[in-house]
Short mmCIF file of C-alpha atoms in Angstrom, two decimals:
data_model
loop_
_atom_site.label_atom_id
_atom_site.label_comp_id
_atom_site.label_asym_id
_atom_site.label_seq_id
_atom_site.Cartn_x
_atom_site.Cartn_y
_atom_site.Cartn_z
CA UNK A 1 99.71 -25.92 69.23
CA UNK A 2 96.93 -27.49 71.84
CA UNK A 3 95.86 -25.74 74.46
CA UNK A 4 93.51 -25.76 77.30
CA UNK A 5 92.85 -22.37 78.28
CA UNK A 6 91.64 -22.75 81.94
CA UNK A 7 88.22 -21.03 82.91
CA UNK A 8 88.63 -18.40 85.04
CA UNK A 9 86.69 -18.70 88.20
CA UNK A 10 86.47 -15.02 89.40
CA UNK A 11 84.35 -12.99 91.97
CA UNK A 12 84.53 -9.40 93.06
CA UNK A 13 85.83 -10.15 96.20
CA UNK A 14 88.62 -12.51 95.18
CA UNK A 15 92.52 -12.19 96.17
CA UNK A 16 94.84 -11.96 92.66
CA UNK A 17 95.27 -15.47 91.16
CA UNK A 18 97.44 -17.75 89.14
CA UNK A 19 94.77 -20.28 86.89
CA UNK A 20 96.38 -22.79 85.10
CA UNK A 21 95.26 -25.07 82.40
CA UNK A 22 97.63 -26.97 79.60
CA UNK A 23 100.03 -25.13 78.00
CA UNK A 24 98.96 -22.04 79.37
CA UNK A 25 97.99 -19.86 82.80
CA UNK A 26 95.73 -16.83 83.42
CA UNK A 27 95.96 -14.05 85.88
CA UNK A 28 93.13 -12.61 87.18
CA UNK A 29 93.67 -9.73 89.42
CA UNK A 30 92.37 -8.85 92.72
CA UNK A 31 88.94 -7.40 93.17
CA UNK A 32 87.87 -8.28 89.30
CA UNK A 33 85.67 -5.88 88.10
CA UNK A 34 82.74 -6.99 84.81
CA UNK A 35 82.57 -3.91 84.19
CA UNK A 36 86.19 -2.27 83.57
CA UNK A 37 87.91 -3.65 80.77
CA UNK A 38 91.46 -4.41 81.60
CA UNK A 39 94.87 -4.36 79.79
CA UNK A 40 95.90 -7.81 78.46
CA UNK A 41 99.31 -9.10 78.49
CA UNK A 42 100.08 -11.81 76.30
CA UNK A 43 103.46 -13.59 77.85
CA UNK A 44 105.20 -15.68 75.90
CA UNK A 45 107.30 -17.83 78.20
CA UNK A 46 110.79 -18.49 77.37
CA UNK A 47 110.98 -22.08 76.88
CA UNK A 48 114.98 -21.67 78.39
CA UNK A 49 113.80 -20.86 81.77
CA UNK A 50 113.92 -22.93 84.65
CA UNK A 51 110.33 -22.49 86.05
CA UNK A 52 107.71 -20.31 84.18
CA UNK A 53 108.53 -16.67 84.06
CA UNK A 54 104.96 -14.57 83.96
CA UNK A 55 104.29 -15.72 87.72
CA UNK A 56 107.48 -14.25 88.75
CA UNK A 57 106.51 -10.50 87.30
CA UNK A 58 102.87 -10.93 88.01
CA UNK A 59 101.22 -10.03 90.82
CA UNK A 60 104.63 -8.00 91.67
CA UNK A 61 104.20 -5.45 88.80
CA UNK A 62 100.14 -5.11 89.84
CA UNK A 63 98.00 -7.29 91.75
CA UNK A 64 94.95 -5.14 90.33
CA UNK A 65 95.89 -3.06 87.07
CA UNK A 66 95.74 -5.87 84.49
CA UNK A 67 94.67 -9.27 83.14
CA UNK A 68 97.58 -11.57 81.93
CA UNK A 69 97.91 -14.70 79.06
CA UNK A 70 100.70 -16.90 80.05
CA UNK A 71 101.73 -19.13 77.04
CA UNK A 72 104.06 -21.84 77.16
CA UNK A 73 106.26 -22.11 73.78
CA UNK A 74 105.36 -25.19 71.20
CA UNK A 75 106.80 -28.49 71.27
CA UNK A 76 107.92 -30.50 67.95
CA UNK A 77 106.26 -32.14 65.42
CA UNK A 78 103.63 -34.52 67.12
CA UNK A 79 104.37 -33.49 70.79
CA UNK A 80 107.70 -34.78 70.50
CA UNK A 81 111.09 -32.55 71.28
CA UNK A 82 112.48 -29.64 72.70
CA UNK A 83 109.72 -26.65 73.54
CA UNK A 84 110.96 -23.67 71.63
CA UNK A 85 109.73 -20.52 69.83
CA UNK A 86 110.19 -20.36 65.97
CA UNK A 87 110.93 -16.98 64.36
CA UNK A 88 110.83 -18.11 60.39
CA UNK A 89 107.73 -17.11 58.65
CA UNK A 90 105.60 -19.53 58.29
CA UNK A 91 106.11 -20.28 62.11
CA UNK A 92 105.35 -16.71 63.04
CA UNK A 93 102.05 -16.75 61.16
CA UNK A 94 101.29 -19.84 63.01
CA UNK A 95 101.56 -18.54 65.95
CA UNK A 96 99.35 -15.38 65.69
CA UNK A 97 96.65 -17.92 64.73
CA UNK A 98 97.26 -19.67 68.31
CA UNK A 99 98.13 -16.47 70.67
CA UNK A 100 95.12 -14.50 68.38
CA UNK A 101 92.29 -17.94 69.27
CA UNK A 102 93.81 -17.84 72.49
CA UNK A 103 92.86 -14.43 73.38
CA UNK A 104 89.48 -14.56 71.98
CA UNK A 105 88.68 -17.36 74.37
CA UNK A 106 89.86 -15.41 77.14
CA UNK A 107 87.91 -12.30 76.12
CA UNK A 108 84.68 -14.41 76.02
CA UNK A 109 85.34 -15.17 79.50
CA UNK A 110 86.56 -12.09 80.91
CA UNK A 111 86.89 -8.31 80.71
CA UNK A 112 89.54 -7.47 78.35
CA UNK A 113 90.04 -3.53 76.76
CA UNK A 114 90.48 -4.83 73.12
CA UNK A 115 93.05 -2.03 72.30
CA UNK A 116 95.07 -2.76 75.39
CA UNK A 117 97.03 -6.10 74.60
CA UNK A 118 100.37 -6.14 74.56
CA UNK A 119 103.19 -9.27 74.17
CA UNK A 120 106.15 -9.53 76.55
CA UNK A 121 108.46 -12.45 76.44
CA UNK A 122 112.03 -12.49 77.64
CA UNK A 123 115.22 -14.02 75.20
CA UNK A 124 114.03 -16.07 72.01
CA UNK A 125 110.27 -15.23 73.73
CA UNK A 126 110.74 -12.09 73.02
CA UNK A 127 111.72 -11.72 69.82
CA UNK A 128 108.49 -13.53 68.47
CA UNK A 129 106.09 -11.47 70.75
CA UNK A 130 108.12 -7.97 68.78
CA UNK A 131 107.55 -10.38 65.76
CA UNK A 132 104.14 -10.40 66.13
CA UNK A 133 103.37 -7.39 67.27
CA UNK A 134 104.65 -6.25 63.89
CA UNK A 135 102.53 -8.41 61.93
CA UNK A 136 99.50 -7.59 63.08
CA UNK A 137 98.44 -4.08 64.32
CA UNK A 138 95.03 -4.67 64.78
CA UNK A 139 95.30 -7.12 67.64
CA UNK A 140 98.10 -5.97 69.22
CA UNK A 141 98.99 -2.08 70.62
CA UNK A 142 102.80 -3.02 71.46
CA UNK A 143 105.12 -5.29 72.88
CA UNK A 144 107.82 -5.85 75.86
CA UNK A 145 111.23 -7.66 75.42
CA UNK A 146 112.98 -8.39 78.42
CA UNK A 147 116.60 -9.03 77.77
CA UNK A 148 116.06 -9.15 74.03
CA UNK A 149 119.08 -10.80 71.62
CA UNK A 150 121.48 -8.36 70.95
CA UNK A 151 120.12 -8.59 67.40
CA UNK A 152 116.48 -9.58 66.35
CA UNK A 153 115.47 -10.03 62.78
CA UNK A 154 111.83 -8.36 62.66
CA UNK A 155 109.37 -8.22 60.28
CA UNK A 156 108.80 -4.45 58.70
CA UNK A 157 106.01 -2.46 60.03
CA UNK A 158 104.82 -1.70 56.33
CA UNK A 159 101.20 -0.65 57.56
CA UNK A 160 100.77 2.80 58.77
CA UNK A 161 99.22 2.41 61.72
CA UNK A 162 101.78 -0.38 62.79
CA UNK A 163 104.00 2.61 63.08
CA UNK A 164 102.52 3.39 66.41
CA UNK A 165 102.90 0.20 67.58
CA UNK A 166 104.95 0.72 70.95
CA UNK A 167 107.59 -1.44 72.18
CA UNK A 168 109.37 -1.22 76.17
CA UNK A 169 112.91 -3.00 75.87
CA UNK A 170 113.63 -4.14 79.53
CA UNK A 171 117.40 -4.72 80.43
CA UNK A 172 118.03 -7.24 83.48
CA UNK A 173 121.37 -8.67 82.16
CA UNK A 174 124.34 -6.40 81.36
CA UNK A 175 125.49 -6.00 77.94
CA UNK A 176 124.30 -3.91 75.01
CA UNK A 177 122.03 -1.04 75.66
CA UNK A 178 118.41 -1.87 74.32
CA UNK A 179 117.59 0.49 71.53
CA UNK A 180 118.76 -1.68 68.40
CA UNK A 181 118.91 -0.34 65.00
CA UNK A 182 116.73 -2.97 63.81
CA UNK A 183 113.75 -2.22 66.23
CA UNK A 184 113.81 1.71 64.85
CA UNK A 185 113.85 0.03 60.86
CA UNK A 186 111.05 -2.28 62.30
CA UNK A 187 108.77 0.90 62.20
CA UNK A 188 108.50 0.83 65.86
CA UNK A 189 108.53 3.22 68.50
CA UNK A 190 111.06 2.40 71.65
CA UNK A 191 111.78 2.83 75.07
CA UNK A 192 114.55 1.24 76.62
CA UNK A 193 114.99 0.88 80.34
CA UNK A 194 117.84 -0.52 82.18
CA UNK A 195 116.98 -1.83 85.46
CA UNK A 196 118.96 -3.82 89.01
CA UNK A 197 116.49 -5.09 89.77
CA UNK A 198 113.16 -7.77 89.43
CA UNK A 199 111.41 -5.02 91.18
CA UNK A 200 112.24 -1.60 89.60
CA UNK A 201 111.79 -3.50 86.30
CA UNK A 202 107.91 -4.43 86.98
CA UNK A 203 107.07 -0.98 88.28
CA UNK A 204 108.82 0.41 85.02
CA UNK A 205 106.21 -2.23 83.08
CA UNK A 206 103.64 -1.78 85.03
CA UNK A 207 103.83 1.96 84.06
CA UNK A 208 104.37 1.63 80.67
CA UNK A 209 101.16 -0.78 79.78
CA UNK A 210 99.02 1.64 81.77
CA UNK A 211 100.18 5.00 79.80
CA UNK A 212 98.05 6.24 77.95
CA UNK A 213 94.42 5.29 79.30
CA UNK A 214 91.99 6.23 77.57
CA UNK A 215 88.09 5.08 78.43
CA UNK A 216 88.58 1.44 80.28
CA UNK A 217 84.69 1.33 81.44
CA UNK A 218 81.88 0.41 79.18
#
């Protein structure tokens, strides 16, 4: 999966900001501070949607609170074919190599609290960024699925301490409440929030990355 992460050109004094490099985009938020160390969120766009999704939640959910990872989804074999997000194994493991190098270039660069990333991703999107957060509970402290598939075949949790991984199940479209069964065998812990609106549904992120805080400053 190649990627040119772009290098974030960031003062104190700077308005929020959409950077964008090949395959992927980074948010940097307004008034950048060295020396806090921000929540990450890794967004895995869904490769379905007509424009790129992050940019449309972000700055609206914070223009301050948070650094985020935009990550466009794979295309076939040699560049050739349909962008998409693979859930089988193999595929998975894959791409926790590319979201993990990914976000260890952009911690080099900028401020980044390494027990604060999170995945989001809306549709197929989301179902590998739940994926992943299952397989690796080191790197990740949770994940967001916005208008998840009604069912999602996870990996099990079999770690302890992937048992407090956290995930936020965002509803936008109607149809069946968010809490699936397979989520709970997953080993994970959910909230599911049903929202009207673009709006609503950011603040309700918004507040979910940022509890709990613990010490953000160096």
């Amino acid at each position: 999966m190649p990627r040119s992460l772009p290098q974030p050109q960031v003062r104190t004094t700077s308005p929020a900001a959409w950077i964008h490099g090949e395959g992927t985009a980074v948010f940097v938020p307004e008034g950048y501070e060295p020396r806090y160390r921000y929540p990450l969120v890794c967004w895995l766009e869904d490769p379905a949607a007509e424009r790129p999704e992050a940019g449309q939640w972000f700055p609206a959910a914070s223009s301050r609170n948070c650094i985020v990872l935009a990550l466009r989804a794979p295309s076939g074999r040699g560049g050739e074919g349909n962008a998409a997000w693979r859930t089988d194994e193999l595929a998975l493991w894959s791409t926790l190599d590319d979201v993990g190098t990914a976000i260890a270039e952009l911690s080099a660069e900028l401020s980044i609290h390494p027990d604060r990333v999170v995945l989001a991703g809306r549709g197929m999107a989301a179902q590998v960024a739940v994926s992943l957060a299952c397989l690796d509970a080191e790197r990740f402290c949770g994940a967001v699925a916005i208008d998840p598939l009604p069912e999602m075949d996870l990996p099990v949790c079999e770690d302890e301490r992937e048992m407090e991984r956290r995930l936020l199940v965002v509803e936008m479209a109607a149809g069946e409440p968010g809490e699936r069964v397979v989520q709970r065998q997953a080993g994970l812990v959910v909230e599911s929030v049903s929202c009207a609106t673009r709006q609503t549904a950011a603040r309700e992120l918004m507040n979910w990355i940022l509890s709990p805080v613990d010490s953000v400053y160096r």
